[in-house]
Short mmCIF file of C-alpha atoms in Angstrom, two decimals:
data_model
loop_
_atom_site.label_atom_id
_atom_site.label_comp_id
_atom_site.label_asym_id
_atom_site.label_seq_id
_atom_site.Cartn_x
_atom_site.Cartn_y
_atom_site.Cartn_z
CA MET A 20 101.67 64.36 81.37
CA GLU A 21 102.08 62.03 84.70
CA GLU A 22 104.07 63.33 87.18
CA TYR A 23 107.38 60.86 87.38
CA GLY A 24 109.10 61.42 90.35
CA GLY A 25 112.26 60.84 90.62
CA GLY A 26 113.22 64.43 92.71
CA ASP A 27 114.65 66.55 90.21
CA LEU A 28 113.26 70.18 89.27
CA LEU A 29 111.95 69.69 86.02
CA SER A 30 109.77 66.75 87.56
CA GLU A 31 108.87 69.58 90.07
CA ALA A 32 107.99 72.01 87.98
CA MET A 33 105.96 70.18 85.53
CA GLY A 34 103.46 68.73 88.09
CA SER A 35 100.86 66.36 87.25
CA ALA A 36 98.22 66.30 85.00
CA ALA A 37 99.57 68.27 82.01
CA ARG A 38 98.07 67.62 78.23
CA VAL A 39 100.30 70.11 76.18
CA VAL A 40 103.59 70.73 76.82
CA VAL A 41 105.64 73.40 74.32
CA VAL A 42 109.57 73.08 74.57
CA GLU A 43 110.83 76.16 73.27
CA ASP A 44 114.74 76.64 72.58
CA CYS A 45 117.07 77.94 70.18
CA VAL A 46 120.42 77.69 68.06
CA GLU A 47 122.44 78.38 71.65
CA ALA A 48 120.36 76.45 73.47
CA PRO A 49 118.94 73.17 71.80
CA GLY A 50 116.36 71.87 73.69
CA ALA A 51 116.52 68.60 72.23
CA PHE A 52 117.43 66.95 75.26
CA VAL A 53 114.62 67.96 77.04
CA LEU A 54 112.29 65.97 74.32
CA HIS A 55 114.34 62.95 74.88
CA LEU A 56 113.31 62.85 78.57
CA LEU A 57 110.31 63.48 78.10
CA LEU A 58 110.44 60.83 75.65
CA LYS A 59 111.93 58.28 78.25
CA ARG A 60 109.00 59.02 80.76
CA ALA A 61 106.45 58.58 78.73
CA LEU A 62 107.48 55.23 77.51
CA ALA A 63 108.08 54.75 81.63
CA SER A 64 105.27 52.28 83.98
CA GLY A 65 103.53 51.05 80.36
CA GLY A 66 103.52 54.09 78.51
CA ALA A 67 103.04 54.25 74.41
CA ALA A 68 104.41 57.01 72.84
CA ALA A 69 104.08 57.74 69.09
CA PHE A 70 106.88 60.35 67.95
CA LEU A 71 106.79 62.35 64.64
CA ALA A 72 110.71 62.74 63.87
CA LEU A 73 111.03 65.52 61.60
CA ALA A 74 114.62 66.70 62.96
CA GLN A 75 116.48 63.40 63.01
CA PRO A 76 116.58 59.21 61.86
CA PHE A 77 115.13 56.79 64.20
CA SER A 78 118.61 55.76 64.38
CA HIS A 79 119.86 59.29 66.71
CA TYR A 80 116.97 58.67 69.22
CA ASP A 81 117.73 55.21 69.51
CA ARG A 82 120.91 55.96 70.07
CA VAL A 83 120.38 58.98 72.60
CA LEU A 84 117.90 57.27 74.52
CA ARG A 85 120.12 54.35 75.17
CA LYS A 86 122.64 55.70 76.87
CA MET A 87 119.52 57.24 78.82
CA GLY A 88 118.52 53.69 80.05
CA CYS A 89 116.02 53.21 77.42
CA ASN A 90 115.60 51.07 74.66
CA LEU A 91 113.67 52.57 71.98
CA SER A 92 114.30 49.33 69.51
CA LEU A 93 112.59 47.44 72.02
CA HIS A 94 109.83 49.58 73.05
CA ARG A 95 109.50 49.46 69.08
CA ARG A 96 109.33 46.03 68.33
CA ASN A 97 106.76 45.45 71.80
CA GLU A 98 104.69 48.58 70.01
CA ARG A 99 104.82 50.67 72.75
CA LEU A 100 107.03 53.24 70.56
CA HIS A 101 105.62 53.85 67.59
CA PHE A 102 107.57 56.51 65.04
CA PHE A 103 106.92 58.81 62.16
CA GLU A 104 110.36 59.22 60.77
CA LEU A 105 109.03 62.15 58.49
CA LEU A 106 111.84 63.49 57.05
CA GLY A 107 110.37 63.64 53.67
CA PHE A 108 106.82 64.53 54.36
CA PRO A 109 104.56 65.32 52.76
CA GLY A 110 105.98 63.72 49.61
CA GLY A 111 105.44 63.52 46.25
CA ALA A 112 102.57 64.94 43.76
CA ARG A 113 100.89 61.82 43.56
CA GLU A 114 99.93 61.27 47.07
CA GLY A 115 97.80 63.95 47.16
CA THR A 116 97.92 67.63 48.34
CA ILE A 117 99.72 68.55 51.92
CA ALA A 118 95.95 68.78 53.62
CA ASP A 119 95.54 65.52 52.27
CA ARG A 120 98.71 63.78 53.97
CA PHE A 121 98.18 65.40 57.23
CA VAL A 122 94.75 64.26 57.31
CA GLN A 123 97.01 60.56 56.55
CA LEU A 124 98.79 60.90 59.05
CA TYR A 125 96.39 62.35 61.65
CA ASN A 126 94.29 58.99 60.71
CA GLU A 127 97.08 56.92 61.90
CA ILE A 128 98.02 58.67 65.00
CA GLN A 129 94.20 58.47 65.83
CA ARG A 130 93.83 54.80 65.06
CA LEU A 131 96.85 53.95 67.51
CA VAL A 132 95.43 56.14 70.33
CA GLU A 133 92.14 54.08 70.04
CA ALA A 134 93.72 50.83 69.90
CA ASN A 135 96.86 51.95 72.86
CA ARG A 136 93.06 52.65 74.94
CA THR A 137 91.55 49.13 74.07
CA GLY A 138 94.56 47.13 74.35
CA GLU A 139 95.33 45.35 77.37
CA ASN A 140 98.28 47.11 78.02
CA ALA A 141 96.19 49.84 78.26
CA GLY A 142 97.54 52.81 79.25
CA GLN A 143 99.15 56.74 79.60
CA PHE A 144 99.92 57.87 75.05
CA THR A 145 101.69 60.25 74.27
CA VAL A 146 102.14 62.32 71.06
CA ILE A 147 105.20 63.87 70.37
CA ILE A 148 106.52 66.40 67.45
CA ASP A 149 110.64 67.09 67.29
CA ASP A 150 109.31 69.62 65.25
CA ALA A 151 106.75 72.25 64.57
CA SER A 152 109.33 74.53 63.01
CA LEU A 153 110.25 71.26 60.57
CA LEU A 154 106.91 70.29 60.24
CA GLU A 155 105.84 74.32 58.27
CA ILE A 156 109.32 73.66 56.80
CA VAL A 157 107.96 70.33 54.98
CA ALA A 158 104.13 72.29 54.28
CA LEU A 159 105.87 74.39 52.11
CA GLY A 160 105.03 77.14 53.93
CA SER A 161 101.35 76.82 54.34
CA VAL A 162 100.97 77.30 58.13
CA ASN A 163 96.93 76.91 58.53
CA ASP A 164 97.48 73.24 57.41
CA VAL A 165 100.28 73.17 60.13
CA LEU A 166 97.88 74.27 62.26
CA ASP A 167 94.47 71.98 61.54
CA PHE A 168 97.08 69.51 62.04
CA LEU A 169 97.80 70.88 65.43
CA HIS A 170 94.22 71.61 66.57
CA TYR A 171 93.04 67.52 65.39
CA CYS A 172 96.29 66.53 67.81
CA PHE A 173 94.93 69.13 70.66
CA ALA A 174 91.39 67.53 70.41
CA LEU A 175 92.87 63.83 71.35
CA THR A 176 93.90 65.06 74.68
CA SER A 177 90.57 65.90 75.44
CA GLU A 178 89.00 63.14 73.41
CA MET A 179 91.38 60.34 74.20
CA ASN A 180 93.36 61.71 77.22
CA CYS A 181 96.58 61.09 76.00
CA THR A 182 99.52 64.15 76.12
CA LEU A 183 100.48 66.02 73.51
CA VAL A 184 104.49 67.34 73.41
CA VAL A 185 105.83 69.53 71.10
CA LEU A 186 109.12 71.03 70.19
CA ILE A 187 109.54 74.40 68.16
CA HIS A 188 112.46 76.58 67.21
CA GLU A 189 111.79 80.02 69.32
CA ASP A 190 114.26 82.05 67.53
CA ILE A 191 113.25 81.78 64.08
CA TYR A 192 110.27 83.38 64.86
CA ALA A 193 111.43 87.22 65.08
CA ASP A 194 109.57 88.71 62.51
CA GLU A 195 105.69 89.56 64.20
CA GLU A 196 104.16 88.36 60.55
CA ASN A 197 105.79 84.97 60.90
CA ILE A 198 104.87 84.07 64.51
CA GLY A 199 101.49 82.86 64.48
CA LEU A 200 102.28 79.08 65.03
CA LEU A 201 104.36 80.07 67.89
CA LEU A 202 101.98 82.39 69.64
CA HIS A 203 99.29 79.67 69.01
CA LEU A 204 101.57 76.46 70.68
CA ARG A 205 102.19 79.14 73.54
CA TYR A 206 98.23 79.26 73.60
CA ILE A 207 97.45 75.70 73.89
CA ALA A 208 100.18 74.73 75.83
CA ASP A 209 99.60 74.02 80.10
CA LEU A 210 103.40 73.50 80.25
CA VAL A 211 105.56 76.04 78.64
CA ILE A 212 109.10 74.93 79.13
CA LYS A 213 111.97 77.07 77.42
CA ALA A 214 115.34 76.46 77.00
CA ALA A 215 117.52 79.56 76.76
CA PRO A 216 121.49 80.68 77.12
CA LEU A 217 123.18 81.84 79.70
CA SER A 218 122.29 86.11 80.42
CA THR A 219 126.08 86.16 81.71
CA GLY A 220 127.01 84.28 79.25
CA LEU A 221 128.96 80.78 78.92
CA ALA A 222 129.97 78.55 81.68
CA ALA A 223 131.66 75.18 81.55
CA ASP A 224 130.14 73.45 84.03
CA VAL A 225 126.22 75.20 82.76
CA HIS A 226 124.59 74.83 80.00
CA GLY A 227 121.82 77.21 79.87
CA GLN A 228 118.39 78.16 82.21
CA LEU A 229 115.16 76.28 81.37
CA SER A 230 112.24 78.15 82.21
CA VAL A 231 109.33 76.36 82.76
CA VAL A 232 105.55 78.01 82.51
CA ASN A 233 102.96 75.74 84.27
CA LYS A 234 99.68 77.42 83.25
CA GLY A 235 97.68 74.74 85.16
CA THR A 236 94.43 72.29 83.38
CA PHE A 237 91.54 73.83 84.91
CA GLY A 238 89.41 75.50 83.30
CA GLU A 239 88.98 79.10 85.03
CA GLN A 240 91.77 78.33 87.94
CA ARG A 241 94.17 78.28 84.89
CA ALA A 242 95.45 81.91 86.38
CA LYS A 243 95.54 81.22 89.58
CA ALA A 244 97.48 77.29 89.43
CA GLN A 245 99.90 79.35 86.49
CA LYS A 246 103.38 79.21 87.96
CA VAL A 247 107.45 80.04 86.74
CA TRP A 248 110.37 78.20 87.63
CA ASN A 249 113.91 79.47 86.69
CA PHE A 250 116.58 76.76 86.83
CA HIS A 251 119.79 75.83 85.35
CA PHE A 252 120.49 72.79 83.30
CA LYS A 253 123.96 70.30 82.13
CA VAL A 254 123.35 68.50 79.67
CA LYS A 255 124.95 64.96 80.29
CA GLU A 256 125.23 61.68 77.85
CA ASN A 257 122.86 60.33 80.38
CA GLY A 258 120.67 63.15 80.90
CA ALA A 259 120.43 66.13 82.32
CA ASP A 260 121.04 67.99 85.79
CA PHE A 261 118.63 70.79 86.99
CA PHE A 262 119.65 72.98 89.98
CA TYR A 263 119.36 76.65 90.67
CA PRO A 264 121.96 79.46 90.27
CA GLY A 265 124.20 79.63 92.97
CA THR A 266 124.05 76.24 94.20
CA ARG A 267 126.12 73.94 91.48
CA HIS A 268 129.35 72.36 93.87
#
């Protein structure tokens, strides 16, 4: 992920060059706003994105991002945003097995990434999945098929120099028997951004706290490069504010 500046704590904590970003949230502290910020940034400065939407239709994201100063409809028309509405994925039995549908989806994403590399407007490409928890549900519980698909997308980050961003709901994986998908995403992530409720309870001017684990991106240097940032956030219509505890005026 490029460093986008702006002086906010999230940008500073993320740093630069992360290839895989995992956003974890829970019912008490939804992390969709982080995904919206990352989508806006992915489309900035000539970037392009493939957005795999399982949680909401296009109209929802378009409405939210428009308040943030980002016109998704325009980016879609200009083929900067490639939107996959997967609310009905993987479709009926006539369309093939779940594994077949995942292969078809991956092939389409790979084609877009390759086209973005060679086109006259080539730039950074980001694949965003909203969200992995629903991807597992529409795969009828086939975790292996989901893991295979994520592995293919992960391979693109090194082979095609693109970025993968995935949202997942941590609280639905409390059962240790079903935690495999969450652990896999944490393992491959360069950045883990976790939204959680305030430990002190609800507050009018603070909506929750973010923990950003920056694991670094350089092989044997990963352990040395790891940094953990903790700060609060307040979600607004046009974005979000980030601040350290006790600094909110």
